[in-house]
Amino acid sequence: MKYISTRGQAPVLGFGDVLLAGLAADGGLYVPDRWPVLSAEALSGQPGRGDYADLAAEVMWPFVDGAYTRGRFDELVQDAYTGFGHPDVVPMVELGDGLWLMELFHGPTFAFKDVALQLVGRLFDEELARRGERVTIVGATSGDTGSAAIEAVSDRENIQIVILHPYGRVSDIQRRQMTTVDSANVHNVAIEGTFDDCQDLVKAMFADPAFRADHHLSAVNSINWARVMAQTVYYVAAATRFDQKAVSFSVPTGNFGNVLAGHVARQMGLAVNRLIVASNRNDILTQFFTTGSMAVSEVHPTLSPSMDIQVSSNLERLLFELLDRDGRRTAELLDGFRATGRMQIDHRLATQIKRGWSGLKADDAETTATIADVYGETGMIIDPHTAVGLAAARRSRGELEGPVVAMATAHPAKFGDAVEAAIGKRPPMPPALAEAVRRPEHCVRLPGDLVAVKAHVARCSAVSSA
C-alpha cells in the first residue's frame, strides 16, 4: 500500500513514512492510493464475535502490508488492546427501537481516542526502534486526544510529546489527565485561544520545512492516517453484528476523524446506510452537510467542549474523494476557505453527499435533556458528547431503515458538572480518573503566538528522555 497527499504535491510514501510524517510536506493529509476491500473473514464478523484484536488486525492489514510481517503486526495489535476495561473492547448496548450505543471509552484514558492511540503509540515505538531515530510529537487537542496520546507514548525513550490545549476550554478532568502525567518526555501547553488556534499553530510548525526537519516533528492527532485507520475497525465490528443489514452511524463530531473512519469502512465495502454528523452549537458541519456551504464563525463554549471546533481538518480527506482525488482542486478549495472563511461546493457534489450523509446539531438544552431522558429510561449515564450523537440518532430514526448505532465517545465522569446538571448527581468516578485529580499539574501557559510556541517546542525537543 502506498499513500498520496490530498494536495497532490508531496512524495508518495509507504506506511512507515506516513506514520512518522503525520502531515504531508505540501500541507495535505495522506490517504491510501486505493481503497482495499474488506476480506470475507472480516465481513463475516467472526473475528469480532471472538477477539476484537483479531478483527482489528484483519481489517487493518491491507493498509500496513509491506511495513511489517503479519505475525509482528498481529502481536502489536494484540498488545494494544490488553489494557481495555471491557473484554469486548468496544461493547454494544441496545436502547430499543433499533437504536444502539457503541461504548468506545473503555481504554486507559476513558475516551474513544484510546482505541486508535494505544496502537499508534506501539507503531511509533516499532518504527523508531527499527530506524534508530527520535521524534518530537506535536499535537493540538480539544480535550481527549491529548491525554490518550500522552498515555500512549509517555516514558518512551525515542519520543518527546508536546500537546497544545485551549486554555480554559477543556473540562477540569480532561486537563488534569494531561497535566498530571509526571514523565520527562511529556510537555503540556495551555494556549490562550480556541482549539482552532491550537490546530493552526501545529499546522504552521509542520509547514516550516526547516523547523520540522530540525526537531523531527511528528503528529498523533487525526491528521495522522494511522489514527483513522485504527478507528475504522469498530465500524466493522458494529455493522457485522447485524448479519449484513445496512447500518447507520451517528457520530459526535469535532475534527471529523471519527466519522471519516466510518466512510473509510464504507469505501472498503461495509454496508453503511448513512453517516450522521452530529454537532453542538458550533454547527459549521451541519451547514455543510445540509447546504453544501460553510462559513467560519465564533467558537462558542458548550457542554461538549471536544466538539467546540469550526475548522475540521479531516473534512479535507472527504473533499479529496468528492473531487475525484484531484489534489489541485482540493488545494484550491481549501486555500480559498482559509483565505475567506467560506466554502461552497457545486450542486452536483452537494447532492451526492446527501445520499450517504446527514448533518444535525443539538444545543446545550437538548444535550442536557438527552442525558436526563436516557438516565430516566434506562438508568444509564452518558456524557454530553455522546448525548449530542444520540439526540441526532433519535431525530433521524424515523427516516432510516435498519439499525442506528450512536457512538459513545467518552466516560461520563469526565464531564461530571454537565451530568450533574442533567440528572442531579455526579457519575461514579473510575479510580484512575480520581487519581489524576489528586496529582500535581505540570503545564505552561503561552499566548497564541507562533514564535513563542516554536521556541517552547524547540526546548522540549532537546530534552533527553533517558
Tab-separated table of C-alpha atoms in Angstrom, residues 113 138-150 162-167 169-170 174-175 178 188-189 194-196 198-199 202 221 227 255 305-306 309:
chain	number	residue	atom	x	y	z
A	113	LYS	CA	-9.137	8.166	21.184
A	138	VAL	CA	3.361	17.973	18.429
A	139	GLY	CA	-0.402	17.869	18.705
A	140	ALA	CA	-3.442	20.016	19.356
A	141	THR	CA	-6.303	18.711	21.465
A	142	SER	CA	-9.850	19.822	22.108
A	143	GLY	CA	-9.911	17.583	25.162
A	144	ASP	CA	-9.396	13.839	24.752
A	145	THR	CA	-6.692	13.356	22.115
A	146	GLY	CA	-4.067	14.905	24.387
A	147	SER	CA	-4.492	12.534	27.310
A	148	ALA	CA	-4.811	9.484	25.045
A	149	ALA	CA	-1.659	10.435	23.121
A	150	ILE	CA	0.269	11.109	26.318
A	162	VAL	CA	4.158	18.444	23.204
A	163	ILE	CA	0.383	18.855	23.461
A	164	LEU	CA	-1.363	22.206	22.989
A	165	HIS	CA	-4.815	22.662	24.519
A	166	PRO	CA	-7.032	25.767	24.583
A	167	TYR	CA	-6.734	27.461	27.976
A	169	ARG	CA	-11.825	25.367	27.167
A	170	VAL	CA	-11.393	21.732	28.206
A	174	GLN	CA	-9.590	16.402	30.695
A	175	ARG	CA	-6.908	18.950	31.576
A	178	MET	CA	-2.807	15.541	30.585
A	188	ASN	CA	1.713	20.355	28.141
A	189	VAL	CA	0.971	23.850	26.851
A	194	THR	CA	-9.507	28.203	20.902
A	195	PHE	CA	-8.812	24.700	19.661
A	196	ASP	CA	-8.754	26.080	16.116
A	198	CYS	CA	-4.030	25.420	18.649
A	199	GLN	CA	-4.551	23.462	15.447
A	202	VAL	CA	0.543	22.943	14.876
A	221	ASN	CA	-3.852	13.633	16.202
A	227	ARG	CA	-5.464	7.220	13.674
A	255	ASN	CA	-12.215	17.308	13.892
A	305	PRO	CA	-16.056	21.040	24.611
A	306	SER	CA	-14.267	18.453	22.468
A	309	ILE	CA	-14.407	23.495	16.629
